PDB file of C-alpha atoms in Angstrom:
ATOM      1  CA  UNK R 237      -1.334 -20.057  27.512  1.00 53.00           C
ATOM      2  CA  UNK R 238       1.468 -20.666  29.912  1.00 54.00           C
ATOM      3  CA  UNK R 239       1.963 -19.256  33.321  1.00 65.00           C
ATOM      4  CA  UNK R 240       2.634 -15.785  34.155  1.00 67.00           C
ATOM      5  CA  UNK R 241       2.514 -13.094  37.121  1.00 76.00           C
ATOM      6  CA  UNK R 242      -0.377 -11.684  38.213  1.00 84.00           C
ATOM      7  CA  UNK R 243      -1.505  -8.573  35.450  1.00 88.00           C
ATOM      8  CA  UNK R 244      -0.183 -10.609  32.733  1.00 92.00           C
ATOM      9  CA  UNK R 245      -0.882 -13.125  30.131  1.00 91.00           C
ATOM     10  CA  UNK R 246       1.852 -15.115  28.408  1.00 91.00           C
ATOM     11  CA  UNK R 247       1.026 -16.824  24.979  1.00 91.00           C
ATOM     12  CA  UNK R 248       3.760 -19.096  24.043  1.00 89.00           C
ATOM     13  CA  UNK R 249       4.926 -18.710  20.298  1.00 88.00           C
ATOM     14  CA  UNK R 250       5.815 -21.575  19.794  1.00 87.00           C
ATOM     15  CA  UNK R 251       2.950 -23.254  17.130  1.00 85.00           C
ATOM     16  CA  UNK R 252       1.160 -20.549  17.519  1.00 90.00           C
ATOM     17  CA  UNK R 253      -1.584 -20.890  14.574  1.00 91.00           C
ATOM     18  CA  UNK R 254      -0.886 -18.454  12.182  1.00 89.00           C
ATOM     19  CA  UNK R 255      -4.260 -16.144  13.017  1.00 90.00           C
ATOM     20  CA  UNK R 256      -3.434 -15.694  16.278  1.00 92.00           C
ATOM     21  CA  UNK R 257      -0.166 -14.735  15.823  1.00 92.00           C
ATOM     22  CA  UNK R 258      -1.348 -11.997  13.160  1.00 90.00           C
ATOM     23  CA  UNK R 259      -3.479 -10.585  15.512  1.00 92.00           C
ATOM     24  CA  UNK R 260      -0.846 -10.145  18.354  1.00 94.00           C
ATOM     25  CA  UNK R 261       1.789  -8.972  16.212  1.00 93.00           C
ATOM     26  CA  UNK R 262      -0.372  -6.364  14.355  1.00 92.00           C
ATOM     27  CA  UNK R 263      -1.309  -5.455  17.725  1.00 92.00           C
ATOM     28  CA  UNK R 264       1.714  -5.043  19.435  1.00 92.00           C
ATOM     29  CA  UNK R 265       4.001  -4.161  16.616  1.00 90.00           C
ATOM     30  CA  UNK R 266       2.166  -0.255  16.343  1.00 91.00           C
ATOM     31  CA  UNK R 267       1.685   2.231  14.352  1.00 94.00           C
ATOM     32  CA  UNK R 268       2.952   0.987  11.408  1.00 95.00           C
ATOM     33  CA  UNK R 269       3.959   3.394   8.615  1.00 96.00           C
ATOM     34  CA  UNK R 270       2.276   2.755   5.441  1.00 97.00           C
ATOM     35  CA  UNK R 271       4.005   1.386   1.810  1.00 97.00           C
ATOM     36  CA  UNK R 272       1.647   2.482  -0.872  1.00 98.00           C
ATOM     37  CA  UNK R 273       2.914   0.076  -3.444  1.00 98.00           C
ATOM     38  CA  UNK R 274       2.731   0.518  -7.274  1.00 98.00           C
ATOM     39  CA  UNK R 275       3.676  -1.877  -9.785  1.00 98.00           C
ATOM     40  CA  UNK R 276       3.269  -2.962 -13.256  1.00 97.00           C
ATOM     41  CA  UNK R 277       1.735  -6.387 -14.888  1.00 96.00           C
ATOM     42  CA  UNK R 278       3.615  -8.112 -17.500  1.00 95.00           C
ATOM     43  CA  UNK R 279       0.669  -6.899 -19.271  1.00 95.00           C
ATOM     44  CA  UNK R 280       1.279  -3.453 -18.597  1.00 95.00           C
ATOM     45  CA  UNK R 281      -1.257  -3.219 -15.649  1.00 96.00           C
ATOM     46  CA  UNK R 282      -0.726  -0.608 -12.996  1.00 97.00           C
ATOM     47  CA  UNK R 283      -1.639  -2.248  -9.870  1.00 96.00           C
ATOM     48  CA  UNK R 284      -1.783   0.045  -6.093  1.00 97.00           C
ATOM     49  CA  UNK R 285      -1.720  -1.876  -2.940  1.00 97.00           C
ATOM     50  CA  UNK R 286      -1.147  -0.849   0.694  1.00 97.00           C
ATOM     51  CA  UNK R 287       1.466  -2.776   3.310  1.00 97.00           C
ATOM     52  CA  UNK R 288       2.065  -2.152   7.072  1.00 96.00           C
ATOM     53  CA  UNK R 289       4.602  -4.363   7.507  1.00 94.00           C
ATOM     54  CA  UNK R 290       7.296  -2.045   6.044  1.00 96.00           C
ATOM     55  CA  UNK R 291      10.405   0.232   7.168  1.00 96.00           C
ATOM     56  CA  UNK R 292      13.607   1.337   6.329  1.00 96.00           C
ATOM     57  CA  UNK R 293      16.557  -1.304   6.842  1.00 96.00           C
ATOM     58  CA  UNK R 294      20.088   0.086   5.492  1.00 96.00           C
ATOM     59  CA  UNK R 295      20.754   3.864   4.309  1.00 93.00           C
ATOM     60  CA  UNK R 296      24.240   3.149   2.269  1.00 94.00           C
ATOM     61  CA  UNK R 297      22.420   2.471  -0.447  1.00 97.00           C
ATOM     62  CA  UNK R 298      19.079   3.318   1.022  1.00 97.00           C
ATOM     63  CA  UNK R 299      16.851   0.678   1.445  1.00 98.00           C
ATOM     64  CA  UNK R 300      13.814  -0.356   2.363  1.00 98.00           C
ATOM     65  CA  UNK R 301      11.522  -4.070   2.841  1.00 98.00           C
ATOM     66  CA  UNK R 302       8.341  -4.947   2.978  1.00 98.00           C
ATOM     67  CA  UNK R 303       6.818  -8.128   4.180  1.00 97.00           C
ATOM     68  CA  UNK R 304       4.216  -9.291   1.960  1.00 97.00           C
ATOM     69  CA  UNK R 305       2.036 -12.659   2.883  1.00 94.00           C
ATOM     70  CA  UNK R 306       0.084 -15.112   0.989  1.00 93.00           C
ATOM     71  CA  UNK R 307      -3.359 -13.985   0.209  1.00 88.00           C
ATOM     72  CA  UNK R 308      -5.201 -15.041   3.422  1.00 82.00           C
ATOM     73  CA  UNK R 309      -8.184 -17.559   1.861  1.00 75.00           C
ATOM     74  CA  UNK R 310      -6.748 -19.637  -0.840  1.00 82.00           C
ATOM     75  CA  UNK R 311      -2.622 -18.273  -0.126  1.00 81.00           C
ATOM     76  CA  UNK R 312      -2.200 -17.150  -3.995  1.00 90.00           C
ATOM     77  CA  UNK R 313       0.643 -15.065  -4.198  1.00 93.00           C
ATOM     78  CA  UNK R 314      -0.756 -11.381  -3.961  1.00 94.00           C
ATOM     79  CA  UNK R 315      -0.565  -9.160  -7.863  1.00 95.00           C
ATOM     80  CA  UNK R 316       2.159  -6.506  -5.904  1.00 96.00           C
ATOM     81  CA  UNK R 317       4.413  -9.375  -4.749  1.00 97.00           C
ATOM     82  CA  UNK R 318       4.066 -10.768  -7.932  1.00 96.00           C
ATOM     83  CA  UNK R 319       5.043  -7.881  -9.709  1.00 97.00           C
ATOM     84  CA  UNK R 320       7.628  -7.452  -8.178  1.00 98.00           C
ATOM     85  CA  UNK R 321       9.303 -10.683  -8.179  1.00 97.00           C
ATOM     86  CA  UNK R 322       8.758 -10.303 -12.420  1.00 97.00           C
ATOM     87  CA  UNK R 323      10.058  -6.835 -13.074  1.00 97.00           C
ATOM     88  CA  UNK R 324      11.760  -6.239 -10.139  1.00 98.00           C
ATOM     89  CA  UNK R 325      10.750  -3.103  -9.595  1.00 98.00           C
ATOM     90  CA  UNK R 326       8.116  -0.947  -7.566  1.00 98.00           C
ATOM     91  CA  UNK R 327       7.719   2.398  -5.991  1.00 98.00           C
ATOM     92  CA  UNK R 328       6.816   3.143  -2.582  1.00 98.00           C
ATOM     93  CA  UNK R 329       4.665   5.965  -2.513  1.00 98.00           C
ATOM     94  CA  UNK R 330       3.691   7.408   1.759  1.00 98.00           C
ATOM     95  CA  UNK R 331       0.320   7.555   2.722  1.00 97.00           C
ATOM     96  CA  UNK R 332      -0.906  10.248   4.271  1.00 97.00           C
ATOM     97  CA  UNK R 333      -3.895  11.651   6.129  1.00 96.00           C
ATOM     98  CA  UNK R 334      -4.778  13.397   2.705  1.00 96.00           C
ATOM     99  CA  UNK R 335      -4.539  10.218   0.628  1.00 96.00           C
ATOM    100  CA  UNK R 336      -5.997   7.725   3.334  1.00 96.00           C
ATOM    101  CA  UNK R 337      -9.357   7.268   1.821  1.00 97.00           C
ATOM    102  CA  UNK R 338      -7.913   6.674  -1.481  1.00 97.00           C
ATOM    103  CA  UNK R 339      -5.504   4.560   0.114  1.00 97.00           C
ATOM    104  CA  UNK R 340      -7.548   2.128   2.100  1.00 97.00           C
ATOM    105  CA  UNK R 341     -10.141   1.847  -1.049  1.00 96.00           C
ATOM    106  CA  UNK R 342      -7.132   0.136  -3.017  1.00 96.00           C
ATOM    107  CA  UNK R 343      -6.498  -2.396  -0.355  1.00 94.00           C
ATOM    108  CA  UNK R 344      -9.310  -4.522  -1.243  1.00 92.00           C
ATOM    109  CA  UNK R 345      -8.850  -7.476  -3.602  1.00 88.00           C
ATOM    110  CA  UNK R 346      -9.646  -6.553  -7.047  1.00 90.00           C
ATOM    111  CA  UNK R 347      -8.951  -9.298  -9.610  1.00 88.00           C
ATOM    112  CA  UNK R 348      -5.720  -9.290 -11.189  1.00 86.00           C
ATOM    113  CA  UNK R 349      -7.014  -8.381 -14.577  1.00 89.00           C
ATOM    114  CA  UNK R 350      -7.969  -4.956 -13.008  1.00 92.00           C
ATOM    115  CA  UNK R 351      -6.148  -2.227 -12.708  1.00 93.00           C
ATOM    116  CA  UNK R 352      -7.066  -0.392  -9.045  1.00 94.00           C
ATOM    117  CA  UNK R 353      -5.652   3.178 -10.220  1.00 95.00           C
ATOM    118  CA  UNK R 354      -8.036   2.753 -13.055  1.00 95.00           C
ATOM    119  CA  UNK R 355     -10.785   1.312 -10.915  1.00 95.00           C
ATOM    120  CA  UNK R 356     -10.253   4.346  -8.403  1.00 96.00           C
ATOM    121  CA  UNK R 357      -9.228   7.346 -10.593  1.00 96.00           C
ATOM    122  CA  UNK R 358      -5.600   7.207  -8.847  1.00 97.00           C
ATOM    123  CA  UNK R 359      -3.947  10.297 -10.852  1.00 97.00           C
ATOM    124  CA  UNK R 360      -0.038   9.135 -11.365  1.00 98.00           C
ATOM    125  CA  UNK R 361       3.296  10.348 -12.264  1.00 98.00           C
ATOM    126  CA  UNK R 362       5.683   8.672 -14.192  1.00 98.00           C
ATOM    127  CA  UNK R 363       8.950   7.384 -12.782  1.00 98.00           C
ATOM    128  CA  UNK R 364      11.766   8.296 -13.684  1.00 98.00           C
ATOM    129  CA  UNK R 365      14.152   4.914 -13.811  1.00 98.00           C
ATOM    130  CA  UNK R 366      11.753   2.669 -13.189  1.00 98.00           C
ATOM    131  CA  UNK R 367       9.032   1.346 -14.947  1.00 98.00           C
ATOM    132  CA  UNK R 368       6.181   1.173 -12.345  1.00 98.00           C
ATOM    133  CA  UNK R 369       4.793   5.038 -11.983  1.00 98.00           C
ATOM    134  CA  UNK R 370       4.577   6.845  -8.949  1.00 98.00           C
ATOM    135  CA  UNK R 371       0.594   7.827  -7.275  1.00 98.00           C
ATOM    136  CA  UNK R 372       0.421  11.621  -7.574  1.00 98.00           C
ATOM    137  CA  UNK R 373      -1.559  12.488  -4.422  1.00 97.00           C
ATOM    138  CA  UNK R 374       1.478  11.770  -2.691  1.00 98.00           C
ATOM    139  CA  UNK R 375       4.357  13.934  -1.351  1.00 98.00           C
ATOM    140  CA  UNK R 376       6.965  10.638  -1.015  1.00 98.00           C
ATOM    141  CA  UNK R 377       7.463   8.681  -3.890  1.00 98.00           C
ATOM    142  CA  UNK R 378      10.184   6.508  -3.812  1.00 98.00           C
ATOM    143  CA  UNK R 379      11.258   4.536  -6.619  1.00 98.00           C
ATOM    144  CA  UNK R 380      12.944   0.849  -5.846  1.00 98.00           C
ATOM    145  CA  UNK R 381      14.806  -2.159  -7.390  1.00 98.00           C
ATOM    146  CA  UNK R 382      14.416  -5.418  -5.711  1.00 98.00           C
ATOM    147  CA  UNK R 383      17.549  -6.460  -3.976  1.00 98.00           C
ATOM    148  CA  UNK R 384      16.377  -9.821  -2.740  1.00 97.00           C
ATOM    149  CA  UNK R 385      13.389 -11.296  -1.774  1.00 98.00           C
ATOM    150  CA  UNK R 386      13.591 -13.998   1.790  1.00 97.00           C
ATOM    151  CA  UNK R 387      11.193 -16.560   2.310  1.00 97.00           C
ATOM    152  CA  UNK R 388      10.292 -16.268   6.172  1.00 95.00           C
ATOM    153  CA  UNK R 389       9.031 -18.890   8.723  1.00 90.00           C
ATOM    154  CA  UNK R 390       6.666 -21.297   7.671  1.00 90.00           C
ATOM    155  CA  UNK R 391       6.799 -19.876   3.661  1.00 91.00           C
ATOM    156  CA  UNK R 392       3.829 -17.845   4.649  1.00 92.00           C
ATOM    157  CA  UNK R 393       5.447 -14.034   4.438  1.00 95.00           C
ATOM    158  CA  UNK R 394       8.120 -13.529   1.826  1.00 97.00           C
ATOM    159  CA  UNK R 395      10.314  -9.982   3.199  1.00 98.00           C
ATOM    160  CA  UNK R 396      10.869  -7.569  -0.611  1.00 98.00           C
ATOM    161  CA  UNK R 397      13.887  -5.546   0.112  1.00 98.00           C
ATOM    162  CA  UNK R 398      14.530  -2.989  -2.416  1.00 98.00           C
ATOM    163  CA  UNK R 399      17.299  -0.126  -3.283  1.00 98.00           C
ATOM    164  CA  UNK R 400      15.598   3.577  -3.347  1.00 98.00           C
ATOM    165  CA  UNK R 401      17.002   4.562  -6.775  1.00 98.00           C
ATOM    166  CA  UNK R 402      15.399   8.081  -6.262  1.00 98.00           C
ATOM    167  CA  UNK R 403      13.582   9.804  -4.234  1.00 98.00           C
ATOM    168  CA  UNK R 404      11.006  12.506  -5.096  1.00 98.00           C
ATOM    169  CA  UNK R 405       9.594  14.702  -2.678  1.00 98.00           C
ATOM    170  CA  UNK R 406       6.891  17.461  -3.237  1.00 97.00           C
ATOM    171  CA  UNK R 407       8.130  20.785  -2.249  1.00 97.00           C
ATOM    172  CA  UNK R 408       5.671  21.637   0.649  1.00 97.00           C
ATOM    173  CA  UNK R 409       7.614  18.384   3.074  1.00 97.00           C
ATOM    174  CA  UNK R 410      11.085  19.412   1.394  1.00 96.00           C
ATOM    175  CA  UNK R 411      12.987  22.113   1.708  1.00 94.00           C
ATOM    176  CA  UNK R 412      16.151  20.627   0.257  1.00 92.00           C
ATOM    177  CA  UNK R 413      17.481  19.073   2.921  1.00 89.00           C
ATOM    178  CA  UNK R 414      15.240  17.832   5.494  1.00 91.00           C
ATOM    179  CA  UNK R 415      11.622  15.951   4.780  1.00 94.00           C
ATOM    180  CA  UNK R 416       9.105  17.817   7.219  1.00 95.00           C
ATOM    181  CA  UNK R 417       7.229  14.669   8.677  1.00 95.00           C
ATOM    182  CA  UNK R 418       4.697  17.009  10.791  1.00 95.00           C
ATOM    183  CA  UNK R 419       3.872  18.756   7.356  1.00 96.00           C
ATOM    184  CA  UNK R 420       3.607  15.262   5.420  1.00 96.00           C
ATOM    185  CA  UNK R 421       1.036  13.619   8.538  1.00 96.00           C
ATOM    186  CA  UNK R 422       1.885  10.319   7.444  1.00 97.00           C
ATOM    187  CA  UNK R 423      -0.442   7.790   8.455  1.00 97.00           C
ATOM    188  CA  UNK R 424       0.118   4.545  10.273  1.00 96.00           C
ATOM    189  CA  UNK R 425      -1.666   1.242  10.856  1.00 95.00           C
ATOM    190  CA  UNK R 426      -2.820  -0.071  14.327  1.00 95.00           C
ATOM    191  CA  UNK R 427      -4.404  -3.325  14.745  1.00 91.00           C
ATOM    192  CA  UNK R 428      -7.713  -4.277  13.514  1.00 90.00           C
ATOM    193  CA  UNK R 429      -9.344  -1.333  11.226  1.00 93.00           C
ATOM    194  CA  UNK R 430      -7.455   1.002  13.301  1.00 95.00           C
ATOM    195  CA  UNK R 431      -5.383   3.753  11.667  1.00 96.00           C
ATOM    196  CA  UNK R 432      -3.939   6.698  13.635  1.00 96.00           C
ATOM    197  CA  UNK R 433      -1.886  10.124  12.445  1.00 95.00           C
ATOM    198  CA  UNK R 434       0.826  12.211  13.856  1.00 93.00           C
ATOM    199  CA  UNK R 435      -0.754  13.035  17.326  1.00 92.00           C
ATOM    200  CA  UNK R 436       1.455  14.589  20.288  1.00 93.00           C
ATOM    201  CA  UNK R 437       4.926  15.274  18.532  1.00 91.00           C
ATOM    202  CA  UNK R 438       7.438  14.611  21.489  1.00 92.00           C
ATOM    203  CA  UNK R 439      11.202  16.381  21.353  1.00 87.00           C
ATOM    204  CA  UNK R 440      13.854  14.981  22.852  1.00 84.00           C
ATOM    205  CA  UNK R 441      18.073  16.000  22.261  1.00 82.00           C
ATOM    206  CA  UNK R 442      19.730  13.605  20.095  1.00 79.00           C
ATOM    207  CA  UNK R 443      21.860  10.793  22.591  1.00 82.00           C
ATOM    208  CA  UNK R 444      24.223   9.397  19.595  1.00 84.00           C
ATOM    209  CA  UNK R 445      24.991  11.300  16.215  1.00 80.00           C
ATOM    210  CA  UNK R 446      23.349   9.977  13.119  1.00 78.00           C
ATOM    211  CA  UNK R 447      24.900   9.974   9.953  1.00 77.00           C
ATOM    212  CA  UNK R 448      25.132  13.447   8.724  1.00 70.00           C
ATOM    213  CA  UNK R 449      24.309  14.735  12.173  1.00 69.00           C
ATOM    214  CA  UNK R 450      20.769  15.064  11.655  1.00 68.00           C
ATOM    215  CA  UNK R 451      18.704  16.330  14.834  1.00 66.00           C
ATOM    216  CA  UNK R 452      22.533  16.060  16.567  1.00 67.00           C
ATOM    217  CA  UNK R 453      22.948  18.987  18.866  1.00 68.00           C
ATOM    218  CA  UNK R 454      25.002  17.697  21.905  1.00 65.00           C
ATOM    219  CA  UNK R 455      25.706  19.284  25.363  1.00 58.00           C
ATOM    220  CA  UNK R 456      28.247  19.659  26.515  1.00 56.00           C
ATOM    221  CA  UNK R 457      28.060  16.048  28.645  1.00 53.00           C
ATOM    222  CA  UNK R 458      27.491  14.306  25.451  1.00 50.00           C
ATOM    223  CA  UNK R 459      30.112  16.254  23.177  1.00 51.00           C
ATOM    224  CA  UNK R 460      32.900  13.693  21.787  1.00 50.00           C
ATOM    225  CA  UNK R 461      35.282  14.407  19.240  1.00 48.00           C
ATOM    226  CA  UNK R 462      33.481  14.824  15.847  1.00 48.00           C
ATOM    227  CA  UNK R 463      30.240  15.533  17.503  1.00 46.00           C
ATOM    228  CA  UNK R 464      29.724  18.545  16.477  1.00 44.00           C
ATOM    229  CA  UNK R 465      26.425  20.429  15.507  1.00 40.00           C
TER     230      UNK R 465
END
């Protein structure tokens, strides 16, 4: 640990052992929205997996990535990552506070001959141009096609990025135009076996327009041409 002022610690990243650095990140880097994974075996397998380490990263096309590490003890590649690297295809499906049980049950390791929506009784949908189906007790399914998939750092994490090829949203967080997150309560990861919902919702005006304008309603100060409600 190098110096720092008073109130602080500073821990250098550079060689940081790869445990530590999990735990600091996960720590820091919070919440973390939740990636409820499906895929398919080349057997045919429906396997169910949950990832923190996931966002959105373009919107024309949308996409999203997920970084998905080496199993921890003996660094086999994990069944979802996988999967995905064989069909090239998966569906992101949003946890929620309804579906966190279920959720957290299928993030422990089940052997790849098993099926966890099987194991679990995880009710599904099929997709519709994708082969993977879609977990039913959710109100975001998102169906994707790998894009590319980067090896980071040390060859540890490998980052999935995937093109949504359709969305489906249940009709109670959709009104046809906007997705109601306070309705959905999405759930996020902390660090440790910490999970956390909504909480305090916080408004504040939109500073720059997004594209379509969504939440945009400038004042005056902040009206440029184009920015209009």
């Amino acid at each position: 640990m190098a110096d720092a002022p008073a109130g602080f610690v500073c821990v250098d990243g550079q060689g940081l052992d790869t445990d530590t650095a999990y735990r600091l990140v996960v720590g820091c880097v919070a919440p973390r929205p939740v990636a409820w994974i499906t895929t398919v075996d080349e057997q045919g397998r429906v396997n169910a997996a949950p990832f923190s380490s996931y966002n959105y990263v373009a919107t024309s096309p949308p996409m999203l990535a997920i970084n998905i590490a080496q199993r921890a003890g003996d660094g086999r590649t994990k069944d979802t990552a996988r999967n995905i690297l064989t069909s090239r295809e998966f569906v992101v499906n949003v946890a929620t506070e309804h579906n966190m049980e279920l959720m957290h049950q299928s993030a422990q390791e089940f052997a790849p001959e098993v099926s966890e929506v099987e194991a679990l009784g995880i009710a599904l949908l099929p997709s519709r141009h994708v082969k993977p189906p879609r977990i039913a007790i959710s109100p975001v399914q998102m169906e994707c096609r790998l894009d590319q998939a980067i090896v980071l750092g040390r060859g540890i994490n490998t980052l999935y990025i995937g093109e949504i090829v359709a969305f489906h949203l249940a009709t109670e967080v959709y009104d046809g135009q906007r997705v109601d997150t306070e309705r959905m309560r999405p759930i996020a990861r902390l660090g440790g076996p910490f999970y956390a919902g909504l909480g305090e919702i916080f408004h504040r005006p939109m500073l720059q327009r997004p594209p379509g304008g969504e939440g945009w309603a400038p004042t005056p100060d902040h009206n440029r041409p184009g920015d209009t409600p």
